mmCIF file of C-alpha atoms and ligand atoms in Angstrom:
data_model
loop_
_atom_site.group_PDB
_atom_site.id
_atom_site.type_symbol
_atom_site.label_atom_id
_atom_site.label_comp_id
_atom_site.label_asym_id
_atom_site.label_seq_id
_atom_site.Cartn_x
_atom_site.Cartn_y
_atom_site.Cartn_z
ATOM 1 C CA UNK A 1 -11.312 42.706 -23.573
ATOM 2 C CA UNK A 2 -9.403 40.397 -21.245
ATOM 3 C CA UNK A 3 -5.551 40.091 -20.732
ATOM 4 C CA UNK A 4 -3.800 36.932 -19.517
ATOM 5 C CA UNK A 5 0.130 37.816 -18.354
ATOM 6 C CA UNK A 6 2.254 34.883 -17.450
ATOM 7 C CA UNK A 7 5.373 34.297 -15.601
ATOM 8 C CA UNK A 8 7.236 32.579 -18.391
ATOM 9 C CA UNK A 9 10.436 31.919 -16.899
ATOM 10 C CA UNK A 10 8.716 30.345 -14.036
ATOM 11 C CA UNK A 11 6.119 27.986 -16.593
ATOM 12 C CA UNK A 12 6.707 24.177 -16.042
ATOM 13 C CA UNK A 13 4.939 23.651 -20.091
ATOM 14 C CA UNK A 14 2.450 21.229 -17.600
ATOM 15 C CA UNK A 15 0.046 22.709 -20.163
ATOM 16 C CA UNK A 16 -3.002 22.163 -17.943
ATOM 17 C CA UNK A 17 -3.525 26.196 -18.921
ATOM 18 C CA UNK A 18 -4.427 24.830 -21.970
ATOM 19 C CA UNK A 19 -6.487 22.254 -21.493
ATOM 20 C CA UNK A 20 -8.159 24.489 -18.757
ATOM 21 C CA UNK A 21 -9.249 26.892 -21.091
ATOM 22 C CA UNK A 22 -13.083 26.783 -22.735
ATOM 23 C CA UNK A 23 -11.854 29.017 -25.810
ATOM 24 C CA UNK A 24 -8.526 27.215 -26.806
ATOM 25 C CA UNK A 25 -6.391 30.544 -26.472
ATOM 26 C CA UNK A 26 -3.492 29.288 -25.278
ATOM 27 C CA UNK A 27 -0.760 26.757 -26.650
ATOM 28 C CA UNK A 28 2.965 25.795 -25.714
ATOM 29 C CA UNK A 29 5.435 26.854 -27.575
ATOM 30 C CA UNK A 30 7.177 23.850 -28.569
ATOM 31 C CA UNK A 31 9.937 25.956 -30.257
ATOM 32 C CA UNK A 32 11.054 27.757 -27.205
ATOM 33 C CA UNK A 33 12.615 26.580 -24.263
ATOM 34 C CA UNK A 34 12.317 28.984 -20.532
ATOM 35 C CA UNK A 35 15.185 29.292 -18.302
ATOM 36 C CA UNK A 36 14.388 26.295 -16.474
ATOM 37 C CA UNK A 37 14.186 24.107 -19.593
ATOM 38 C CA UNK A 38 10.776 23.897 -20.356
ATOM 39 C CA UNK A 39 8.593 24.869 -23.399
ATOM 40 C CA UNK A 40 6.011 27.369 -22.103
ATOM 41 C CA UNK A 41 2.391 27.951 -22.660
ATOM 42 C CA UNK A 42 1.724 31.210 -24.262
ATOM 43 C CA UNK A 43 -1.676 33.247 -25.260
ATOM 44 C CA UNK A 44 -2.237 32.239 -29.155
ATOM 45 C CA UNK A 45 -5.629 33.976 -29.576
ATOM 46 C CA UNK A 46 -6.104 37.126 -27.224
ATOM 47 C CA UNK A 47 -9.177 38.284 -29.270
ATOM 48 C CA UNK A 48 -11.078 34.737 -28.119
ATOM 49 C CA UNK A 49 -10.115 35.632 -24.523
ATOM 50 C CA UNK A 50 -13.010 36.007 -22.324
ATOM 51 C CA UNK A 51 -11.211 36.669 -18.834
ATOM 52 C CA UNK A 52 -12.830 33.486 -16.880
ATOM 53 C CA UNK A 53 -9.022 33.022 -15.155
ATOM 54 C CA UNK A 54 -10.184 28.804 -15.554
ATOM 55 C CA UNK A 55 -6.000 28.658 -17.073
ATOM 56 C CA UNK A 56 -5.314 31.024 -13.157
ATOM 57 C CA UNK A 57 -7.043 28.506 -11.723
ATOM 58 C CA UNK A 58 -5.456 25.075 -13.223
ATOM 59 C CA UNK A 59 -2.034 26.163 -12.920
ATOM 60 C CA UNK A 60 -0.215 24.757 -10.321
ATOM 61 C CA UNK A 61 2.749 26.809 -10.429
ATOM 62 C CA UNK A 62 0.646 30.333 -9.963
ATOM 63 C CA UNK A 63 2.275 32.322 -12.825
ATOM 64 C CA UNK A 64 -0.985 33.367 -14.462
ATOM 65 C CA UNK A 65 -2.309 37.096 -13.963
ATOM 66 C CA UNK A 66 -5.671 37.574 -15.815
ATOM 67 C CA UNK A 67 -6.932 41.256 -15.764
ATOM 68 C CA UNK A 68 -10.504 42.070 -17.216
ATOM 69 C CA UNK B 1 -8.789 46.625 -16.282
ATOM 70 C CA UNK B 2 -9.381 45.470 -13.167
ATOM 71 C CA UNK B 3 -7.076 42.168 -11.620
ATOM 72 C CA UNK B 4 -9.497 39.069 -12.143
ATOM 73 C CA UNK B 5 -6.766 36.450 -10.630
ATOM 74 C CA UNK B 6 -3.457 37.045 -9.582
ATOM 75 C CA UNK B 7 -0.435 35.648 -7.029
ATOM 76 C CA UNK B 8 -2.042 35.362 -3.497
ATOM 77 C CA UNK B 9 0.156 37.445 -0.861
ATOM 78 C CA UNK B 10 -0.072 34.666 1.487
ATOM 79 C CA UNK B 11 2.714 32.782 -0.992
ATOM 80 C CA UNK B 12 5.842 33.675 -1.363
ATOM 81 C CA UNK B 13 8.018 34.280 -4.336
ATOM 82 C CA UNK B 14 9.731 31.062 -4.370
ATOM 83 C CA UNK B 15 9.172 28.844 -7.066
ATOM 84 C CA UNK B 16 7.266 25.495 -6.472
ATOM 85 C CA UNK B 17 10.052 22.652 -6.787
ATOM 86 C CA UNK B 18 6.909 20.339 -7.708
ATOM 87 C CA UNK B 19 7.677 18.459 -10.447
ATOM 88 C CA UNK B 20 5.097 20.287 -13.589
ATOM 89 C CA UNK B 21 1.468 19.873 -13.295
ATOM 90 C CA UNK B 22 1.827 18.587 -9.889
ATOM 91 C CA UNK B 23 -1.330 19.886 -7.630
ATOM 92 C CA UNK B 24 0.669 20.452 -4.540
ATOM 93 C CA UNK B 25 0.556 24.096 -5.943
ATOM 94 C CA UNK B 26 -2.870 24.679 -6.932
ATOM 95 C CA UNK B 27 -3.496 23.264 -3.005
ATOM 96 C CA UNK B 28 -0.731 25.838 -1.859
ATOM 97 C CA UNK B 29 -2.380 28.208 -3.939
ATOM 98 C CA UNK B 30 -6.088 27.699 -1.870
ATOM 99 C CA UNK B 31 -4.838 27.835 1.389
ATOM 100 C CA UNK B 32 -2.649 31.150 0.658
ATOM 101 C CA UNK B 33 -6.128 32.533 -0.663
ATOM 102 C CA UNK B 34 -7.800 31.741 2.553
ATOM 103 C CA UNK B 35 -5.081 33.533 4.138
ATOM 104 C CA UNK B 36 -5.588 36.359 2.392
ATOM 105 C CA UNK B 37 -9.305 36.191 2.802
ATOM 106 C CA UNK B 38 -10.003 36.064 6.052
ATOM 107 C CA UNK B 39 -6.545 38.194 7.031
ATOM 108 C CA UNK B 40 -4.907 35.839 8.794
ATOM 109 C CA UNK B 41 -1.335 35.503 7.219
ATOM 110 C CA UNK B 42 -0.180 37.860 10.511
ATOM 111 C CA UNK B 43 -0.874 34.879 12.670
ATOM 112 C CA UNK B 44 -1.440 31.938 11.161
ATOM 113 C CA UNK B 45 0.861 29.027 11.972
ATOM 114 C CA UNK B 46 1.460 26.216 10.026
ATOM 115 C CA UNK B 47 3.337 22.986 10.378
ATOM 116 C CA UNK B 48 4.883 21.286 7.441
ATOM 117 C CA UNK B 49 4.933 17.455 6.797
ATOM 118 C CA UNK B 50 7.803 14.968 5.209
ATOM 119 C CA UNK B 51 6.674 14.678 1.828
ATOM 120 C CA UNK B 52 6.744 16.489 -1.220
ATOM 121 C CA UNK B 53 5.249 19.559 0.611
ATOM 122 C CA UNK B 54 8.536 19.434 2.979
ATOM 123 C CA UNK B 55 9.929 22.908 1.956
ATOM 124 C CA UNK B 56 5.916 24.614 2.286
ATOM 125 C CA UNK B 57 7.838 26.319 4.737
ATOM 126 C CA UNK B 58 9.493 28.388 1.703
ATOM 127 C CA UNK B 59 6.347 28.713 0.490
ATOM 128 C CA UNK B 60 3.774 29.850 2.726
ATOM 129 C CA UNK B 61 4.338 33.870 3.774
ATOM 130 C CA UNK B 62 2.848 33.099 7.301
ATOM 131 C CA UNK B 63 5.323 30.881 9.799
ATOM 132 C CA UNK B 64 6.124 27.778 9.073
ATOM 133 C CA UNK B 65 6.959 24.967 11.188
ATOM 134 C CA UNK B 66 8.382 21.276 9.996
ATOM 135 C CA UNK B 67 7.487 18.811 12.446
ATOM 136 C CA UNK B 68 8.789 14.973 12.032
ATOM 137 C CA UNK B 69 7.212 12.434 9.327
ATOM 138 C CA UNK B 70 3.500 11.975 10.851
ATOM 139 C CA UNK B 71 3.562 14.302 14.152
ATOM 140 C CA UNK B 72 2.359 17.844 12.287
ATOM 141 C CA UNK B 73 -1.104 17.123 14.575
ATOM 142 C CA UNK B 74 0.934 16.700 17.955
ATOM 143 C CA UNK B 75 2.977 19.557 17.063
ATOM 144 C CA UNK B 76 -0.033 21.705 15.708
ATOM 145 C CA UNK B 77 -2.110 20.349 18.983
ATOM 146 C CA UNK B 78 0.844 22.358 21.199
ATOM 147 C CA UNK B 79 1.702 25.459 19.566
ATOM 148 C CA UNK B 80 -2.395 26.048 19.527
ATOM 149 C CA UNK B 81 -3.049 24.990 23.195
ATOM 150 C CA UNK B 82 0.400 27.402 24.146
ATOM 151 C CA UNK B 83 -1.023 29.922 21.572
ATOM 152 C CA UNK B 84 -5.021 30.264 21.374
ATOM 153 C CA UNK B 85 -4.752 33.027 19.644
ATOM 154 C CA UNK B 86 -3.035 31.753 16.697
ATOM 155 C CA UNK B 87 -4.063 30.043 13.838
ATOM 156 C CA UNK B 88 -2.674 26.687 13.532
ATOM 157 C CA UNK B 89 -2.885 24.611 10.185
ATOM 158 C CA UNK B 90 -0.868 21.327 9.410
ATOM 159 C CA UNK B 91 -0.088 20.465 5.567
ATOM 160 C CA UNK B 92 0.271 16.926 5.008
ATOM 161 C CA UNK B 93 0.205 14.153 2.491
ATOM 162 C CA UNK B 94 -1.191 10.577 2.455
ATOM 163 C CA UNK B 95 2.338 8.820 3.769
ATOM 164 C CA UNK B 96 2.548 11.019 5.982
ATOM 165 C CA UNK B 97 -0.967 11.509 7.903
ATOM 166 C CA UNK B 98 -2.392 8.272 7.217
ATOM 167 C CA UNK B 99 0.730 5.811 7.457
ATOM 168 C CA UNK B 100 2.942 7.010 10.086
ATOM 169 C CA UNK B 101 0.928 9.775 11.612
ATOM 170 C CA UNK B 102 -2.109 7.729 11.735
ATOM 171 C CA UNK B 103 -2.002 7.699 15.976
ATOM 172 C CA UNK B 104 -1.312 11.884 15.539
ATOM 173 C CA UNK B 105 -4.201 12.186 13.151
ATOM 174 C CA UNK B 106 -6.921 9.989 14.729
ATOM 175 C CA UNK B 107 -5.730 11.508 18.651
ATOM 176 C CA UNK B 108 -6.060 14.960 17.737
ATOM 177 C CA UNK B 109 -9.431 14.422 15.942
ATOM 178 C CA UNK B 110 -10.557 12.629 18.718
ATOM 179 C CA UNK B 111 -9.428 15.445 21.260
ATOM 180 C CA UNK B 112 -11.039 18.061 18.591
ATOM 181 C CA UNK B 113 -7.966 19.460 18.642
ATOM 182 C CA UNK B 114 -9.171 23.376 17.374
ATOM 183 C CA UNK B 115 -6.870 22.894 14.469
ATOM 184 C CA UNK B 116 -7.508 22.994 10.379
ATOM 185 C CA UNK B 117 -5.485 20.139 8.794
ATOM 186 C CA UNK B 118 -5.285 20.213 4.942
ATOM 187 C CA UNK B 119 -4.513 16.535 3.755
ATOM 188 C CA UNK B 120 -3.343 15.533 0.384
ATOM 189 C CA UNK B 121 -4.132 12.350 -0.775
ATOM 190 C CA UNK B 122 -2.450 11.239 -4.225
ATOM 191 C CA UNK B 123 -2.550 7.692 -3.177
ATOM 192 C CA UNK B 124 1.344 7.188 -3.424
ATOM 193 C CA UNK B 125 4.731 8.206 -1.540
ATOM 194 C CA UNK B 126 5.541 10.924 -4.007
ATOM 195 C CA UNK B 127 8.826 12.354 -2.116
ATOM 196 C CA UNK B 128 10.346 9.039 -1.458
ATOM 197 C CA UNK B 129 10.027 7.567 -5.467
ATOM 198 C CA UNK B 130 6.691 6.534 -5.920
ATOM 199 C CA UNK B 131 5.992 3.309 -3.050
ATOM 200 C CA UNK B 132 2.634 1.955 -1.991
ATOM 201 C CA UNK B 133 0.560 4.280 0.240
ATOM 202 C CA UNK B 134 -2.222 2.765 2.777
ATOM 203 C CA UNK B 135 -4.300 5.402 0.243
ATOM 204 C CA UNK B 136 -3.200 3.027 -2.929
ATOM 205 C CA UNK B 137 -5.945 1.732 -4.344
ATOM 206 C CA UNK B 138 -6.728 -1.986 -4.940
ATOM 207 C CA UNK B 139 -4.936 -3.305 -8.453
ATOM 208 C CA UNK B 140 -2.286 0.287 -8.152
ATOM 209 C CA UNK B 141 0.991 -0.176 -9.396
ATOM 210 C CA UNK B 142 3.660 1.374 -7.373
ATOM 211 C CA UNK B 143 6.931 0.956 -6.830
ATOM 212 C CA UNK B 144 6.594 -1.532 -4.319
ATOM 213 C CA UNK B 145 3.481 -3.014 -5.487
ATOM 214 C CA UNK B 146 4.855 -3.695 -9.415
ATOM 215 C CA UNK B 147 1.860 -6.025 -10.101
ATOM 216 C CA UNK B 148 -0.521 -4.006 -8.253
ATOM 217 C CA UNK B 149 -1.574 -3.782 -5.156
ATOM 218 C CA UNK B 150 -2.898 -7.147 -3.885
ATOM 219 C CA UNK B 151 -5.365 -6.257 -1.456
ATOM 220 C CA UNK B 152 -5.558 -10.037 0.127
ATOM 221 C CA UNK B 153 -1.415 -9.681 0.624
ATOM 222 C CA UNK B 154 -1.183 -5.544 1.745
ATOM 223 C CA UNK B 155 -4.597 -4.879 2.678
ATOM 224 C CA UNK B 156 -7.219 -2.368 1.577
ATOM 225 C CA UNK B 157 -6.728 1.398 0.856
ATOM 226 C CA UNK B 158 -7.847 3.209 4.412
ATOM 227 C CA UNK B 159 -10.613 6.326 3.809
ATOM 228 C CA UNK B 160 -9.568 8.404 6.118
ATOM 229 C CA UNK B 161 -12.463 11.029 5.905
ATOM 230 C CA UNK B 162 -14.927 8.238 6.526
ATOM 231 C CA UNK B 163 -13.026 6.551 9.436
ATOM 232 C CA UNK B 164 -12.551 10.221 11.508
ATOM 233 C CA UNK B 165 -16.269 10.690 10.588
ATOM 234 C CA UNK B 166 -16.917 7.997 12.866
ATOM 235 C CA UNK B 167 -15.758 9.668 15.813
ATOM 236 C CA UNK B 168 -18.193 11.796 18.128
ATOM 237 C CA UNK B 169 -14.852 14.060 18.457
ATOM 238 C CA UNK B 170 -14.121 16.167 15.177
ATOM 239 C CA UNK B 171 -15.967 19.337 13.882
ATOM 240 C CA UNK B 172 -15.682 19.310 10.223
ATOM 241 C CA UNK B 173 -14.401 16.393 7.507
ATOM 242 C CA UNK B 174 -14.811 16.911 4.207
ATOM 243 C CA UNK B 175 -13.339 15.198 1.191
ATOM 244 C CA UNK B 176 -12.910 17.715 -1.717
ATOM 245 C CA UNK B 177 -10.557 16.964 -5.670
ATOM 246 C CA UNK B 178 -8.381 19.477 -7.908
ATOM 247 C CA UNK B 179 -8.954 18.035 -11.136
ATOM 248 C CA UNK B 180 -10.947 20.732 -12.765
ATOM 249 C CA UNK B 181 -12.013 24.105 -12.449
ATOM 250 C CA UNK B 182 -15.306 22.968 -10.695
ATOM 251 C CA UNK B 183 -14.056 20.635 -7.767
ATOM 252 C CA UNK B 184 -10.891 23.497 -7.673
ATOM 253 C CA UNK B 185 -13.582 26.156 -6.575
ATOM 254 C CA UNK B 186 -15.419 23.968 -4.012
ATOM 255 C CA UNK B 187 -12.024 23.012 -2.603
ATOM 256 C CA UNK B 188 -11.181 26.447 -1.542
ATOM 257 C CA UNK B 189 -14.356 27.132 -0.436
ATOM 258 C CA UNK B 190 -14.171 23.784 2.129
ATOM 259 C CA UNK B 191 -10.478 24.880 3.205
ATOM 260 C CA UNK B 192 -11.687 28.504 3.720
ATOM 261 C CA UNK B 193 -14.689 26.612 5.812
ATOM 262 C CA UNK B 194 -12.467 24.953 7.813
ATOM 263 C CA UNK B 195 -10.072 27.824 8.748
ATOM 264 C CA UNK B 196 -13.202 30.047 9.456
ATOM 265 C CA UNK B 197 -14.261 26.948 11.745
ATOM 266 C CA UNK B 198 -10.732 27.652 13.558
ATOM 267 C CA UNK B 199 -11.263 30.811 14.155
ATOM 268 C CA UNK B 200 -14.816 30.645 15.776
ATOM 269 C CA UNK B 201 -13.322 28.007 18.231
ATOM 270 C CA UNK B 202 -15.654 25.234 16.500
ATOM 271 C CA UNK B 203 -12.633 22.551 16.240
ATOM 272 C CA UNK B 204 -10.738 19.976 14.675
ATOM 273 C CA UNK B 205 -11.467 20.540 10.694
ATOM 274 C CA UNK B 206 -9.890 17.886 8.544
ATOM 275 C CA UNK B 207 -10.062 18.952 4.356
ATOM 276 C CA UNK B 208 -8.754 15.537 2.395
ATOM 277 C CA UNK B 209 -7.903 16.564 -1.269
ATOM 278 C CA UNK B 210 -7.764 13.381 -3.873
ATOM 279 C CA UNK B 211 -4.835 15.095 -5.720
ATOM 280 C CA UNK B 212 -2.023 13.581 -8.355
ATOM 281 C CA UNK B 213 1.030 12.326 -8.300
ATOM 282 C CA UNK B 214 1.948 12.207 -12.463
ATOM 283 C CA UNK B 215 5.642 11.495 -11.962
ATOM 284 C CA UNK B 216 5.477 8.538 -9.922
ATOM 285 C CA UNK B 217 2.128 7.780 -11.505
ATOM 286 C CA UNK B 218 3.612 7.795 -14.716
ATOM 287 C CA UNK B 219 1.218 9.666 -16.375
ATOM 288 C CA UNK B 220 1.150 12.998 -17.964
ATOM 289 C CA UNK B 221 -0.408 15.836 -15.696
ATOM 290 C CA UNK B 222 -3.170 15.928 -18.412
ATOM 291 C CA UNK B 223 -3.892 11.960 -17.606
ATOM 292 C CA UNK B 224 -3.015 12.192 -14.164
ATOM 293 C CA UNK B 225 -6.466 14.544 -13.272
ATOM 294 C CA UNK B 226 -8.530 12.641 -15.794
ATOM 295 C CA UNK B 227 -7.529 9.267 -13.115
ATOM 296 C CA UNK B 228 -8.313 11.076 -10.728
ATOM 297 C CA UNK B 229 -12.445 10.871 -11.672
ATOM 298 C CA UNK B 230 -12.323 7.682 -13.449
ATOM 299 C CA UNK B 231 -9.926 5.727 -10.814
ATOM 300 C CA UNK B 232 -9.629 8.183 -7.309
ATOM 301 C CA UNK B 233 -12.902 9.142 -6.833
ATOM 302 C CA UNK B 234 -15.066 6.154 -7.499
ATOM 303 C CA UNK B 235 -12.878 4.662 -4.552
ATOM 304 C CA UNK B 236 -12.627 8.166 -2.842
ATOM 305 C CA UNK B 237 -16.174 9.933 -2.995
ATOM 306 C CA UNK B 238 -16.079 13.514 -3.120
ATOM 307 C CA UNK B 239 -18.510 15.140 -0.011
ATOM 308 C CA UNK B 240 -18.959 15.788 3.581
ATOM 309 C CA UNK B 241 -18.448 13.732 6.041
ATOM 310 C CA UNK B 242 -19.290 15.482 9.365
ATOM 311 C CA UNK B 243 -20.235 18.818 10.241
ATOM 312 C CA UNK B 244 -21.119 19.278 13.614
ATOM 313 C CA UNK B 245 -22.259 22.207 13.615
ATOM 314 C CA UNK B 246 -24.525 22.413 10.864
ATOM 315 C CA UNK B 247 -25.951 19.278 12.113
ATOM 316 C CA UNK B 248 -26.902 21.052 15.015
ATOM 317 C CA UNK B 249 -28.491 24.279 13.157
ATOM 318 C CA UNK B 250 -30.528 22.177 11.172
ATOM 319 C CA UNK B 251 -31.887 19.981 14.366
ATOM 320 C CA UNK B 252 -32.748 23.907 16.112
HETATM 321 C C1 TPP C 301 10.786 8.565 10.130
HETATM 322 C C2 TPP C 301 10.809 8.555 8.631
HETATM 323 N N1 TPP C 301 10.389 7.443 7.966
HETATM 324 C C3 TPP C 301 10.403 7.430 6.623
HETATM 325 C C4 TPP C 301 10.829 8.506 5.905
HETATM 326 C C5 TPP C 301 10.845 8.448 4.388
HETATM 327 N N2 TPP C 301 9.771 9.219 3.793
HETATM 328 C C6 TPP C 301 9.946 10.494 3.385
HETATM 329 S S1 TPP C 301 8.594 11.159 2.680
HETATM 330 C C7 TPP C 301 7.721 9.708 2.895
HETATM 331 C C8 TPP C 301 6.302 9.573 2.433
HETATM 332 C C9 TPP C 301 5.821 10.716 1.629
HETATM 333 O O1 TPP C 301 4.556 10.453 1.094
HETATM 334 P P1 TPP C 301 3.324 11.407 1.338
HETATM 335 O O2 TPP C 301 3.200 11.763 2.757
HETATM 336 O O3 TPP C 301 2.149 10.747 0.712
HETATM 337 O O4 TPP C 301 3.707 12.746 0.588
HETATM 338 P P2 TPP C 301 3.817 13.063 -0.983
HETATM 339 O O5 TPP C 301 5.288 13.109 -1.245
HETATM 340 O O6 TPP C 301 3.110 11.995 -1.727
HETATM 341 O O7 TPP C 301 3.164 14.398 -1.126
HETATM 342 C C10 TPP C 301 8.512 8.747 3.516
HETATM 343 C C11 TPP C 301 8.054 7.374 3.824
HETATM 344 C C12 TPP C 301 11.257 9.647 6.638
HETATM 345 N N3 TPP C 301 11.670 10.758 6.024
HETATM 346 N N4 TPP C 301 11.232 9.639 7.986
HETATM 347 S S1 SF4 C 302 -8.906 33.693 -19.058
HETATM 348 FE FE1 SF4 C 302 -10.294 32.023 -19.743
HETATM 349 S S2 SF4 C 302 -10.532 32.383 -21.930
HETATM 350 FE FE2 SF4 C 302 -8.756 33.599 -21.292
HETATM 351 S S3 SF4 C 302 -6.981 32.260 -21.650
HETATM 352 FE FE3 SF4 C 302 -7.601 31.934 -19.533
HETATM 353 S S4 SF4 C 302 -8.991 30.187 -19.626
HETATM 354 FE FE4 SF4 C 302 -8.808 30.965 -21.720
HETATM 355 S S1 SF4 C 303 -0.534 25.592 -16.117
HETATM 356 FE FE1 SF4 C 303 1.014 27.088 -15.470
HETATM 357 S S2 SF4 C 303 2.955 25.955 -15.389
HETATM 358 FE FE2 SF4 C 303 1.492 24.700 -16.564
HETATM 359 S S3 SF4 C 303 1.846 25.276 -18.714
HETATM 360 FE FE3 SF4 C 303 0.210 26.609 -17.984
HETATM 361 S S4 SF4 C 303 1.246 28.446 -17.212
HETATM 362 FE FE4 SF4 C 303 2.799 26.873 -17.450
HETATM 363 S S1 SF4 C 304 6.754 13.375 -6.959
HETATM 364 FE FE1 SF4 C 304 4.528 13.496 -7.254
HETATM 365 S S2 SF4 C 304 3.708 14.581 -5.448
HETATM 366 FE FE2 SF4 C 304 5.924 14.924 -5.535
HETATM 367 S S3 SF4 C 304 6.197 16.886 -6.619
HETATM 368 FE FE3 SF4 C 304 6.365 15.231 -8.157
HETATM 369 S S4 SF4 C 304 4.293 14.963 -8.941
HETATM 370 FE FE4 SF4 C 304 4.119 16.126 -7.021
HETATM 371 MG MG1 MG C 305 1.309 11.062 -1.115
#
């Protein structure tokens, strides 16, 4: 079991996160909009999750935690 | 559970002003790793460029510095000769180190200055609205190049790792990307070489990073990273250009 935690009022909705990841867990939500005005990526499919931090390591803005 | 990735100390919590998907941060990101790594936050220095990465200052937990467009290796070069002791890093993009700091950069390499300089190249001005950097390659359109750079009328895009390798002067050059998880992971491990070279006295350590620019690229971030291998790095090969001192191991 992995758990990816992000810092959603800080997401820019770049969505390299998503592209980053090698199980397609994550998505942006295109119905939501953060604080700052952008739609943010959020964890879709937790159970696919294998903890690999490759979305940690894309982001630019640093607002992933990934726990294992 | 145990923490697999989180927020590096060496960063502060002030959000990036980078415009989204821009790799200024993941490059922030490395370098505050390193920091954390090898415990230096307590003493590093590091001197901030005009560019984009102007307000790293904010950023970086360790103090900051912001020298004038182009001098970050003059100013690094004193604080480290008035303060051995400290670790001294400049931060600079491609406008900035290889256009107007061109004298700074190629003196202090020269001198093996024992500094680490991190150098972004996205082949563009990104602060000033997207212009024509000495990095923009042949056929680029910028702002001030609208049909593309003409290489007979502006020249040809400088590669600065190559050029410095040329000298007998500098320790360490290495050209490293950020466009996927792969090159991300042998970046850090080059800027955390070239720190560690710092602190054994070794030397001037240059790390150029082909990043992005998607806003005044006009791509999205997504695109921007994929022209990065198919445009950047044909032009700008990733690998090492000098290191001294493995050069010597190997000849033992
Ligand atoms: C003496 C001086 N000349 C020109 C400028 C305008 N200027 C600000 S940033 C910049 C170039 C920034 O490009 P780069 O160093 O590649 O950084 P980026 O924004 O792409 O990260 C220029 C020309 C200035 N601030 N000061
Ligand atoms: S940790 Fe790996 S598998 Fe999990 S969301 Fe991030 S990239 Fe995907
Ligand atoms: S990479 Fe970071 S900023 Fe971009 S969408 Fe994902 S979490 Fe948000
Ligand atoms: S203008 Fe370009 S380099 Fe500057 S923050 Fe935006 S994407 Fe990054
Ligand atoms: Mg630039």
């Amino acid at each position: 079991m992995a758990k990816v935690t992000f810092n959603t009022d800080m997401c820019k909705g770049c969505g390299l996160c998503v592209d980053a990841c090698p199980k397609q867990c994550l998505a942006i939500a295109q119905d939501k909009l953060n604080p700052k005005g952008y739609s943010p990526a959020y964890m879709k499919d937790q159970e696919k999750c294998i903890g690999c931090a490759f979305c940690a390591t894309m982001c630019p803005d640093c607002i992933i935690t990934v726990e294992k | 559970m145990a923490i697999v990735f989180e927020k590096p100390k060496a960063l502060t919590d002030a959000p990036f002003h980078y415009c989204p998907g821009c790799p200024h941060g993941i490059i922030h990101r490395l370098v505050a790793e390193t920091m954390d790594e090898l415990g230096i936050e307590g003493k590093a220095i590091g001197v901030a460029p005009v560019g984009c990465a102007v307000m790293a200052y904010d950023y970086f937990a360790c103090d900051m510095i912001e020298a004038a467009h182009g001098r970050a290796p003059a100013v690094a070069t004193g604080i480290k000769r008035c303060r051995p002791d400290n670790i001294v890093f400049t931060y600079q993009g491609d406008g900035d180190l290889a256009s107007i700091g061109m004298a700074e950069t190629v003196h202090a390499a020269a001198r093996n200055e024992n500094i680490t300089v991190i150098f972004v190249n996205n082949a563009i001005y990104g602060m000033t609205g997207g212009q024509m950097a000495p990095t923009s390659l042949p056929g680029q359109v910028t702002q001030t190049s609208p049909y593309g750079r003409d290489v007979n009328h502006c020249g040809w895009p400088i590669r600065v790792s190559e050029m410095l390798a040329t000298l007998e002067g500098p320790e360490y050059i290495t050209r490293v990307a950020v466009n996927n998880v792969k090159n991300v992971r042998n970046a850090k491990k080059a800027i955390k070489k070239a720190f560690q070279n710092q602190i054994e006295g070794k030397g001037f350590s240059l790390v150029e990073v082909v990043s992005a620019c998607p806003t005044n690229w006009g791509m999205t971030p997504k695109q921007a990273l994929e022209w990065i291998e198919s445009d950047m790095l044909p032009y700008y090969p990733i690998g090492v250009y000098k290191d001294r001192s493995a050069k010597e191991d190997a000849a033992e």
